mmCIF file of C-alpha atoms in Angstrom:
data_model
loop_
_atom_site.group_PDB
_atom_site.id
_atom_site.type_symbol
_atom_site.label_atom_id
_atom_site.label_comp_id
_atom_site.label_asym_id
_atom_site.label_seq_id
_atom_site.Cartn_x
_atom_site.Cartn_y
_atom_site.Cartn_z
ATOM 1 C CA UNK A 1 39.813 37.151 -10.664
ATOM 2 C CA UNK A 2 40.420 34.740 -7.734
ATOM 3 C CA UNK A 3 38.724 37.351 -5.964
ATOM 4 C CA UNK A 4 35.514 37.498 -8.260
ATOM 5 C CA UNK A 5 35.978 33.323 -7.696
ATOM 6 C CA UNK A 6 35.309 33.329 -4.409
ATOM 7 C CA UNK A 7 32.298 35.575 -4.416
ATOM 8 C CA UNK A 8 30.542 33.362 -7.085
ATOM 9 C CA UNK A 9 31.601 30.136 -4.910
ATOM 10 C CA UNK A 10 30.489 32.087 -2.166
ATOM 11 C CA UNK A 11 27.226 32.686 -4.180
ATOM 12 C CA UNK A 12 27.431 36.395 -3.644
ATOM 13 C CA UNK A 13 28.016 37.513 -7.221
ATOM 14 C CA UNK A 14 25.335 38.799 -9.724
ATOM 15 C CA UNK A 15 22.437 38.800 -6.875
ATOM 16 C CA UNK A 16 22.797 35.443 -6.311
ATOM 17 C CA UNK A 17 22.297 34.392 -2.798
ATOM 18 C CA UNK A 18 23.560 31.860 -0.743
ATOM 19 C CA UNK A 19 20.869 29.634 0.104
ATOM 20 C CA UNK A 20 19.739 30.049 -3.839
ATOM 21 C CA UNK A 21 23.176 28.587 -4.795
ATOM 22 C CA UNK A 22 22.841 25.241 -2.826
ATOM 23 C CA UNK A 23 22.089 22.152 -4.048
ATOM 24 C CA UNK A 24 18.295 20.758 -3.787
ATOM 25 C CA UNK A 25 18.120 18.368 -1.473
ATOM 26 C CA UNK A 26 17.674 15.380 -3.620
ATOM 27 C CA UNK A 27 14.688 12.445 -3.676
ATOM 28 C CA UNK A 28 14.472 9.279 -5.880
ATOM 29 C CA UNK A 29 11.674 6.145 -5.968
ATOM 30 C CA UNK A 30 11.413 3.514 -7.540
ATOM 31 C CA UNK A 31 7.945 1.819 -8.483
ATOM 32 C CA UNK A 32 7.083 -1.487 -9.231
ATOM 33 C CA UNK A 33 4.514 -0.976 -12.041
ATOM 34 C CA UNK A 34 3.432 1.762 -14.504
ATOM 35 C CA UNK A 35 2.743 5.672 -12.698
ATOM 36 C CA UNK A 36 -0.476 4.663 -15.047
ATOM 37 C CA UNK A 37 -1.539 1.604 -13.202
ATOM 38 C CA UNK A 38 -4.380 3.307 -11.826
ATOM 39 C CA UNK A 39 -3.409 1.537 -8.517
ATOM 40 C CA UNK A 40 -0.921 1.037 -6.046
ATOM 41 C CA UNK A 41 1.934 2.854 -8.289
ATOM 42 C CA UNK A 42 -0.389 5.595 -9.431
ATOM 43 C CA UNK A 43 -0.553 6.329 -5.823
ATOM 44 C CA UNK A 44 2.577 6.614 -4.713
ATOM 45 C CA UNK A 45 3.547 8.807 -7.889
ATOM 46 C CA UNK A 46 0.918 11.224 -6.472
ATOM 47 C CA UNK A 47 2.161 11.306 -2.939
ATOM 48 C CA UNK A 48 5.933 11.922 -4.752
ATOM 49 C CA UNK A 49 4.258 14.976 -7.019
ATOM 50 C CA UNK A 50 2.266 16.669 -3.458
ATOM 51 C CA UNK A 51 5.913 16.510 -2.131
ATOM 52 C CA UNK A 52 7.495 18.152 -5.252
ATOM 53 C CA UNK A 53 4.604 20.896 -4.820
ATOM 54 C CA UNK A 54 5.265 21.232 -0.795
ATOM 55 C CA UNK A 55 8.558 21.715 -1.335
ATOM 56 C CA UNK A 56 8.800 23.424 -4.683
ATOM 57 C CA UNK A 57 12.567 24.252 -5.745
ATOM 58 C CA UNK A 58 13.942 23.532 -2.395
ATOM 59 C CA UNK A 59 14.198 19.729 -3.171
ATOM 60 C CA UNK A 60 14.439 17.681 -6.823
ATOM 61 C CA UNK A 61 11.946 14.233 -6.891
ATOM 62 C CA UNK A 62 12.424 11.321 -9.649
ATOM 63 C CA UNK A 63 11.440 8.619 -10.346
ATOM 64 C CA UNK A 64 11.941 4.987 -11.716
ATOM 65 C CA UNK A 65 8.150 3.342 -13.231
ATOM 66 C CA UNK A 66 7.932 -0.615 -14.098
ATOM 67 C CA UNK A 67 11.269 -2.241 -12.008
ATOM 68 C CA UNK A 68 11.180 -5.868 -11.392
ATOM 69 C CA UNK A 69 11.538 -7.260 -8.321
ATOM 70 C CA UNK A 70 15.362 -8.242 -7.685
ATOM 71 C CA UNK A 71 18.568 -7.844 -9.182
ATOM 72 C CA UNK A 72 17.150 -4.904 -11.610
ATOM 73 C CA UNK A 73 15.832 -3.715 -8.515
ATOM 74 C CA UNK A 74 19.255 -3.734 -7.053
ATOM 75 C CA UNK A 75 20.605 -2.105 -10.114
ATOM 76 C CA UNK A 76 18.369 1.006 -9.989
ATOM 77 C CA UNK A 77 18.509 1.721 -6.456
ATOM 78 C CA UNK A 78 22.188 1.294 -6.825
ATOM 79 C CA UNK A 79 21.858 4.124 -9.853
ATOM 80 C CA UNK A 80 19.952 6.001 -8.173
ATOM 81 C CA UNK A 81 22.517 6.137 -4.946
ATOM 82 C CA UNK A 82 25.187 7.251 -7.056
ATOM 83 C CA UNK A 83 22.829 10.053 -8.565
ATOM 84 C CA UNK A 84 23.202 11.677 -5.803
ATOM 85 C CA UNK A 85 20.263 11.224 -4.307
ATOM 86 C CA UNK A 86 19.493 12.333 -0.824
ATOM 87 C CA UNK A 87 16.407 9.520 0.291
ATOM 88 C CA UNK A 88 15.313 7.005 -2.252
ATOM 89 C CA UNK A 89 12.493 5.291 -0.929
ATOM 90 C CA UNK A 90 11.263 1.609 -2.407
ATOM 91 C CA UNK A 91 8.329 1.046 -3.040
ATOM 92 C CA UNK A 92 7.342 -2.487 -3.444
ATOM 93 C CA UNK A 93 7.533 -6.183 -1.011
ATOM 94 C CA UNK A 94 10.030 -7.493 -3.136
ATOM 95 C CA UNK A 95 12.125 -4.453 -2.955
ATOM 96 C CA UNK A 96 13.284 -5.097 0.505
ATOM 97 C CA UNK A 97 16.672 -7.117 0.162
ATOM 98 C CA UNK A 98 17.639 -5.266 -2.821
ATOM 99 C CA UNK A 99 17.084 -1.782 -0.814
ATOM 100 C CA UNK A 100 19.355 -3.523 2.407
ATOM 101 C CA UNK A 101 22.479 -4.631 0.474
ATOM 102 C CA UNK A 102 22.295 -0.654 -1.209
ATOM 103 C CA UNK A 103 21.780 0.799 2.050
ATOM 104 C CA UNK A 104 25.067 -0.731 3.543
ATOM 105 C CA UNK A 105 27.529 0.423 0.089
ATOM 106 C CA UNK A 106 25.748 4.362 0.632
ATOM 107 C CA UNK A 107 25.232 4.609 4.172
ATOM 108 C CA UNK A 108 25.348 8.246 3.644
ATOM 109 C CA UNK A 109 22.182 8.226 1.957
ATOM 110 C CA UNK A 110 18.671 7.458 3.271
ATOM 111 C CA UNK A 111 16.471 4.708 2.087
ATOM 112 C CA UNK A 112 12.632 4.111 3.131
ATOM 113 C CA UNK A 113 11.238 0.707 1.880
ATOM 114 C CA UNK A 114 7.502 -0.172 1.660
ATOM 115 C CA UNK A 115 5.866 -2.898 3.083
ATOM 116 C CA UNK A 116 9.073 -4.629 4.448
ATOM 117 C CA UNK A 117 10.443 -5.611 7.724
ATOM 118 C CA UNK A 118 14.340 -5.484 7.416
ATOM 119 C CA UNK A 119 16.430 -2.071 8.525
ATOM 120 C CA UNK A 120 19.578 -0.766 8.977
ATOM 121 C CA UNK A 121 21.393 2.270 10.240
ATOM 122 C CA UNK A 122 20.427 3.963 7.038
ATOM 123 C CA UNK A 123 16.693 2.148 6.390
ATOM 124 C CA UNK A 124 13.623 2.821 7.637
ATOM 125 C CA UNK A 125 10.270 0.261 6.755
ATOM 126 C CA UNK A 126 6.722 1.709 6.515
ATOM 127 C CA UNK A 127 3.381 0.503 5.096
ATOM 128 C CA UNK A 128 -0.291 0.590 5.467
ATOM 129 C CA UNK A 129 -3.025 -1.181 7.471
ATOM 130 C CA UNK A 130 -4.462 -1.687 4.602
ATOM 131 C CA UNK A 131 -6.068 -4.220 6.372
ATOM 132 C CA UNK A 132 -8.492 -2.073 7.702
ATOM 133 C CA UNK A 133 -9.511 -0.772 4.590
ATOM 134 C CA UNK A 134 -10.637 -4.723 4.009
ATOM 135 C CA UNK A 135 -11.945 -5.243 6.872
ATOM 136 C CA UNK A 136 -15.215 -2.421 5.744
ATOM 137 C CA UNK A 137 -14.348 -3.863 2.149
ATOM 138 C CA UNK A 138 -15.948 -7.154 3.414
ATOM 139 C CA UNK A 139 -18.459 -5.853 5.479
ATOM 140 C CA UNK A 140 -19.860 -4.168 2.915
ATOM 141 C CA UNK A 141 -19.645 -6.767 0.438
ATOM 142 C CA UNK A 142 -21.230 -9.827 3.312
ATOM 143 C CA UNK A 143 -24.384 -7.446 2.822
ATOM 144 C CA UNK A 144 -24.556 -6.575 -0.602
ATOM 145 C CA UNK A 145 -23.881 -10.134 -1.671
ATOM 146 C CA UNK A 146 -26.501 -11.751 -2.821
ATOM 147 C CA UNK A 147 -24.777 -15.123 -3.873
ATOM 148 C CA UNK A 148 -22.875 -15.162 -0.010
ATOM 149 C CA UNK A 149 -19.659 -15.922 -2.188
ATOM 150 C CA UNK A 150 -17.426 -12.997 -2.624
ATOM 151 C CA UNK A 151 -14.309 -12.946 -4.287
ATOM 152 C CA UNK A 152 -10.080 -11.796 -4.108
ATOM 153 C CA UNK A 153 -7.796 -11.486 -6.996
ATOM 154 C CA UNK A 154 -4.798 -12.259 -4.779
ATOM 155 C CA UNK A 155 -1.308 -11.174 -6.088
ATOM 156 C CA UNK A 156 1.986 -12.727 -4.199
ATOM 157 C CA UNK A 157 1.586 -14.727 -0.891
ATOM 158 C CA UNK A 158 3.441 -13.034 1.581
ATOM 159 C CA UNK A 159 2.005 -11.480 4.816
ATOM 160 C CA UNK A 160 0.570 -8.212 3.736
ATOM 161 C CA UNK A 161 -2.331 -9.853 0.954
ATOM 162 C CA UNK A 162 -2.532 -13.028 3.604
ATOM 163 C CA UNK A 163 -3.363 -10.294 6.155
ATOM 164 C CA UNK A 164 -5.874 -8.613 4.135
ATOM 165 C CA UNK A 165 -7.577 -12.038 2.835
ATOM 166 C CA UNK A 166 -8.460 -12.447 6.467
ATOM 167 C CA UNK A 167 -9.475 -8.946 7.242
ATOM 168 C CA UNK A 168 -12.141 -9.124 4.485
ATOM 169 C CA UNK A 169 -13.501 -12.148 5.501
ATOM 170 C CA UNK A 170 -13.863 -11.614 9.462
ATOM 171 C CA UNK A 171 -15.348 -8.838 8.216
ATOM 172 C CA UNK A 172 -17.974 -9.887 5.694
ATOM 173 C CA UNK A 173 -18.495 -13.120 8.217
ATOM 174 C CA UNK A 174 -19.661 -10.171 11.077
ATOM 175 C CA UNK A 175 -23.220 -9.205 8.691
ATOM 176 C CA UNK A 176 -23.149 -12.447 7.144
ATOM 177 C CA UNK A 177 -22.853 -16.099 8.519
ATOM 178 C CA UNK A 178 -23.319 -17.717 5.154
ATOM 179 C CA UNK A 179 -20.237 -16.019 3.550
ATOM 180 C CA UNK A 180 -17.841 -18.108 1.181
ATOM 181 C CA UNK A 181 -14.815 -16.415 0.053
ATOM 182 C CA UNK A 182 -13.345 -16.957 -3.280
ATOM 183 C CA UNK A 183 -9.758 -16.728 -3.878
ATOM 184 C CA UNK A 184 -7.432 -16.437 -7.223
ATOM 185 C CA UNK A 185 -3.691 -16.195 -7.077
ATOM 186 C CA UNK A 186 -2.766 -14.728 -10.662
ATOM 187 C CA UNK A 187 1.095 -14.105 -9.290
ATOM 188 C CA UNK A 188 1.769 -10.302 -10.462
ATOM 189 C CA UNK A 189 0.950 -6.943 -9.204
ATOM 190 C CA UNK A 190 -0.139 -5.675 -12.250
ATOM 191 C CA UNK A 191 -1.088 -7.560 -15.381
ATOM 192 C CA UNK A 192 -4.428 -6.225 -16.654
ATOM 193 C CA UNK A 193 -5.068 -9.006 -18.646
ATOM 194 C CA UNK A 194 -4.104 -11.954 -15.783
ATOM 195 C CA UNK A 195 -6.483 -9.856 -14.014
ATOM 196 C CA UNK A 196 -9.435 -9.523 -15.939
ATOM 197 C CA UNK A 197 -9.039 -13.739 -16.861
ATOM 198 C CA UNK A 198 -8.856 -13.879 -12.940
ATOM 199 C CA UNK A 199 -11.924 -12.089 -12.534
ATOM 200 C CA UNK A 200 -14.125 -13.589 -15.005
ATOM 201 C CA UNK A 201 -12.756 -17.224 -13.121
ATOM 202 C CA UNK A 202 -14.323 -15.856 -9.855
ATOM 203 C CA UNK A 203 -17.497 -14.818 -11.149
ATOM 204 C CA UNK A 204 -18.274 -18.454 -12.989
ATOM 205 C CA UNK A 205 -17.777 -19.343 -9.877
ATOM 206 C CA UNK A 206 -20.272 -17.427 -8.029
ATOM 207 C CA UNK A 207 -18.629 -14.795 -7.463
ATOM 208 C CA UNK A 208 -21.110 -11.260 -7.177
ATOM 209 C CA UNK A 209 -18.517 -9.085 -5.074
ATOM 210 C CA UNK A 210 -14.912 -8.614 -6.409
ATOM 211 C CA UNK A 211 -12.470 -7.460 -4.581
ATOM 212 C CA UNK A 212 -8.331 -7.574 -5.586
ATOM 213 C CA UNK A 213 -4.970 -6.773 -4.290
ATOM 214 C CA UNK A 214 -4.116 -6.075 -7.658
ATOM 215 C CA UNK A 215 -3.136 -2.903 -9.400
ATOM 216 C CA UNK A 216 -5.075 -2.410 -12.474
ATOM 217 C CA UNK A 217 -9.115 -0.884 -12.579
ATOM 218 C CA UNK A 218 -9.811 -4.484 -15.016
ATOM 219 C CA UNK A 219 -11.159 -6.515 -12.252
ATOM 220 C CA UNK A 220 -13.587 -3.549 -11.792
ATOM 221 C CA UNK A 221 -14.302 -3.112 -15.747
ATOM 222 C CA UNK A 222 -14.933 -7.074 -15.650
ATOM 223 C CA UNK A 223 -17.337 -6.471 -12.742
ATOM 224 C CA UNK A 224 -18.754 -3.504 -14.614
ATOM 225 C CA UNK A 225 -19.513 -5.946 -18.175
ATOM 226 C CA UNK A 226 -21.072 -9.016 -15.868
ATOM 227 C CA UNK A 227 -23.097 -6.975 -13.705
ATOM 228 C CA UNK A 228 -21.453 -7.446 -10.728
ATOM 229 C CA UNK A 229 -20.497 -5.234 -7.985
ATOM 230 C CA UNK A 230 -16.541 -4.503 -6.775
ATOM 231 C CA UNK A 231 -14.312 -2.539 -4.531
ATOM 232 C CA UNK A 232 -11.299 0.372 -5.795
ATOM 233 C CA UNK A 233 -7.873 -0.301 -4.981
ATOM 234 C CA UNK A 234 -5.420 1.920 -3.835
ATOM 235 C CA UNK A 235 -7.042 4.779 -6.114
ATOM 236 C CA UNK A 236 -10.300 5.902 -6.461
ATOM 237 C CA UNK A 237 -11.900 3.129 -9.198
ATOM 238 C CA UNK A 238 -14.900 4.910 -9.391
ATOM 239 C CA UNK A 239 -14.709 6.315 -13.054
ATOM 240 C CA UNK A 240 -13.915 2.986 -14.509
ATOM 241 C CA UNK A 241 -16.934 0.970 -13.396
ATOM 242 C CA UNK A 242 -19.870 3.350 -12.070
ATOM 243 C CA UNK A 243 -22.662 1.428 -11.555
ATOM 244 C CA UNK A 244 -20.319 -1.794 -9.946
ATOM 245 C CA UNK A 245 -17.923 0.710 -7.820
ATOM 246 C CA UNK A 246 -19.673 0.011 -4.387
ATOM 247 C CA UNK A 247 -16.863 2.075 -2.928
ATOM 248 C CA UNK A 248 -12.775 2.246 -3.231
ATOM 249 C CA UNK A 249 -10.256 2.168 -0.500
ATOM 250 C CA UNK A 250 -7.407 4.722 -1.382
ATOM 251 C CA UNK A 251 -3.898 4.908 -0.283
ATOM 252 C CA UNK A 252 -2.322 8.904 0.720
ATOM 253 C CA UNK A 253 1.283 8.404 0.782
ATOM 254 C CA UNK A 254 2.066 12.235 1.153
ATOM 255 C CA UNK A 255 1.512 12.084 4.928
ATOM 256 C CA UNK A 256 4.793 10.231 5.506
ATOM 257 C CA UNK A 257 6.655 11.135 2.843
ATOM 258 C CA UNK A 258 6.627 14.551 3.864
ATOM 259 C CA UNK A 259 7.471 13.508 6.830
ATOM 260 C CA UNK A 260 9.888 11.669 6.503
ATOM 261 C CA UNK A 261 11.613 13.920 4.094
ATOM 262 C CA UNK A 262 11.531 16.864 6.519
ATOM 263 C CA UNK A 263 13.305 14.588 9.175
ATOM 264 C CA UNK A 264 16.292 13.785 6.919
ATOM 265 C CA UNK A 265 16.408 17.496 5.481
ATOM 266 C CA UNK A 266 16.303 18.546 9.529
ATOM 267 C CA UNK A 267 18.966 15.708 10.385
ATOM 268 C CA UNK A 268 16.115 14.437 12.807
ATOM 269 C CA UNK A 269 15.801 11.377 10.850
ATOM 270 C CA UNK A 270 15.951 7.614 13.007
ATOM 271 C CA UNK A 271 14.883 4.771 10.594
ATOM 272 C CA UNK A 272 11.790 2.412 12.194
ATOM 273 C CA UNK A 273 8.752 0.904 10.783
ATOM 274 C CA UNK A 274 5.652 3.199 10.482
ATOM 275 C CA UNK A 275 2.325 1.514 9.887
ATOM 276 C CA UNK A 276 -0.699 4.510 8.382
ATOM 277 C CA UNK A 277 -4.264 3.372 8.491
ATOM 278 C CA UNK A 278 -7.313 5.459 9.163
ATOM 279 C CA UNK A 279 -6.275 7.492 12.070
ATOM 280 C CA UNK A 280 -3.249 8.967 10.143
ATOM 281 C CA UNK A 281 -5.549 9.655 7.203
ATOM 282 C CA UNK A 282 -3.135 7.496 4.585
ATOM 283 C CA UNK A 283 -6.201 5.004 4.541
ATOM 284 C CA UNK A 284 -9.340 6.333 3.453
ATOM 285 C CA UNK A 285 -12.754 5.228 2.338
ATOM 286 C CA UNK A 286 -13.524 7.121 -1.587
ATOM 287 C CA UNK A 287 -16.493 7.471 -4.184
ATOM 288 C CA UNK A 288 -19.361 6.056 -1.763
ATOM 289 C CA UNK A 289 -21.655 4.632 -4.435
ATOM 290 C CA UNK A 290 -24.753 6.884 -3.625
ATOM 291 C CA UNK A 291 -27.117 4.487 -4.566
ATOM 292 C CA UNK A 292 -25.911 1.866 -1.451
ATOM 293 C CA UNK A 293 -29.292 0.876 0.037
ATOM 294 C CA UNK A 294 -29.117 3.254 3.553
ATOM 295 C CA UNK A 295 -28.408 0.621 5.801
ATOM 296 C CA UNK A 296 -25.322 -0.407 4.100
ATOM 297 C CA UNK A 297 -23.719 3.267 3.762
ATOM 298 C CA UNK A 298 -24.792 3.401 7.717
ATOM 299 C CA UNK A 299 -22.516 0.093 8.532
ATOM 300 C CA UNK A 300 -19.029 1.007 6.387
ATOM 301 C CA UNK A 301 -19.402 4.364 8.215
ATOM 302 C CA UNK A 302 -20.254 2.827 11.958
ATOM 303 C CA UNK A 303 -17.079 0.311 11.526
ATOM 304 C CA UNK A 304 -14.394 3.095 9.433
ATOM 305 C CA UNK A 305 -14.828 4.655 12.770
ATOM 306 C CA UNK A 306 -14.653 2.262 15.135
ATOM 307 C CA UNK A 307 -11.551 1.296 13.356
ATOM 308 C CA UNK A 308 -10.154 4.725 13.748
ATOM 309 C CA UNK A 309 -10.950 5.217 16.992
ATOM 310 C CA UNK A 310 -9.668 2.047 17.823
ATOM 311 C CA UNK A 311 -12.616 0.780 19.159
ATOM 312 C CA UNK A 312 -12.265 -2.139 17.179
ATOM 313 C CA UNK A 313 -9.108 -3.765 15.874
ATOM 314 C CA UNK A 314 -9.919 -6.586 13.837
ATOM 315 C CA UNK A 315 -6.699 -9.254 14.392
ATOM 316 C CA UNK A 316 -7.552 -9.518 17.790
ATOM 317 C CA UNK A 317 -8.485 -13.348 19.625
ATOM 318 C CA UNK A 318 -9.557 -15.971 20.095
ATOM 319 C CA UNK A 319 -8.814 -16.445 16.413
ATOM 320 C CA UNK A 320 -8.475 -19.682 14.739
ATOM 321 C CA UNK A 321 -6.692 -20.844 11.613
ATOM 322 C CA UNK A 322 -8.454 -22.856 8.278
ATOM 323 C CA UNK A 323 -6.424 -26.121 10.571
ATOM 324 C CA UNK A 324 -8.423 -25.350 13.177
ATOM 325 C CA UNK A 325 -5.084 -24.208 15.687
ATOM 326 C CA UNK A 326 -5.436 -21.149 17.801
ATOM 327 C CA UNK A 327 -2.911 -18.274 16.183
ATOM 328 C CA UNK A 328 -4.559 -15.507 17.924
ATOM 329 C CA UNK A 329 -4.728 -16.678 22.248
ATOM 330 C CA UNK A 330 -7.742 -14.766 23.256
ATOM 331 C CA UNK A 331 -7.759 -10.709 24.126
ATOM 332 C CA UNK A 332 -4.902 -10.518 22.388
ATOM 333 C CA UNK A 333 -4.390 -8.293 19.148
ATOM 334 C CA UNK A 334 -1.671 -8.546 16.973
ATOM 335 C CA UNK A 335 1.756 -6.247 17.511
ATOM 336 C CA UNK A 336 2.053 -5.560 14.372
ATOM 337 C CA UNK A 337 5.570 -7.423 14.510
ATOM 338 C CA UNK A 338 3.449 -10.013 14.965
ATOM 339 C CA UNK A 339 1.389 -8.808 11.609
ATOM 340 C CA UNK A 340 4.523 -8.934 9.131
ATOM 341 C CA UNK A 341 4.306 -12.626 9.443
ATOM 342 C CA UNK A 342 0.917 -13.335 9.318
ATOM 343 C CA UNK A 343 0.775 -16.786 6.607
ATOM 344 C CA UNK A 344 -2.239 -18.225 7.349
ATOM 345 C CA UNK A 345 -6.109 -18.756 6.735
ATOM 346 C CA UNK A 346 -8.220 -17.439 8.646
ATOM 347 C CA UNK A 347 -10.954 -20.228 10.185
ATOM 348 C CA UNK A 348 -14.062 -20.526 7.643
ATOM 349 C CA UNK A 349 -11.762 -20.059 4.231
ATOM 350 C CA UNK A 350 -11.685 -23.401 2.590
ATOM 351 C CA UNK A 351 -9.251 -22.347 0.028
ATOM 352 C CA UNK A 352 -5.579 -23.993 0.464
ATOM 353 C CA UNK A 353 -2.708 -22.552 0.794
ATOM 354 C CA UNK A 354 -0.638 -21.725 -1.757
ATOM 355 C CA UNK A 355 2.646 -23.050 -2.705
#
């Protein structure tokens, strides 16, 4: 019996190979919204599903959705670490400090935090150059607006959101010197009711092109109902508003999830600050409306290709903020570290900074 137990332990009984007997590599994900938000969390979960499909039974993935930023996040991340996950991805800015705290307790677990800037020996950070997509969005909005007024539904006053608002305005300004941008802050990532109210408030101010940093399709649906145009956020939202939809900027997290998971499995992982964008195929212009004027479609393609190739780098000086202060010197392009610290509106944006 002892000999049989030994064989069982080695995976050599009943045709079971040692490889088959090994525990799968476990990967956990933490989402700030529901996977059905059709935006940010939806696309993170889509990346998880593609990761699971790629590795099959070699890995086991789990996720927790609708996790509030703060103490609840730390509790959830701790539970995933205690459950034996080898790698944990936390996917919202407000998860940064909770992830860092848990990483110091579970040093054999690898942690990856999306959109943050704090790292440790077993914790890296990753984000998307969403400002690239916003710049293209601004170009399209600037060409298509009839009121010269575009709107932006902003989530939280963090560098990522300031970067993207500025990028929209910069892109629009290149094709429309008379452009104005109205901004409504909703202090949420996902709340269809608040997003609808914000969209209506913007339209009442003369906005005829809607952009958003929130995750539900509610703003685009509102745009459709009220006869204006809009751009989808994070995922392809064309089916929610086929007439209003100009295009969507889609996030594609799978390439990074695959690369990172493989590195941890191989023992080659090193924490870093990773930024993915057009050139990495982690950001895509999706479902461009076939009804767009030819010149608008051509300009979208031209701008996308210029950014992807590196010919166009949006945050290149000289650039002043809206108080007149020089924030980017002439011929200087913001580094990733500097991009992560943007907390100003670009010159020409008339809005006041949120408290």
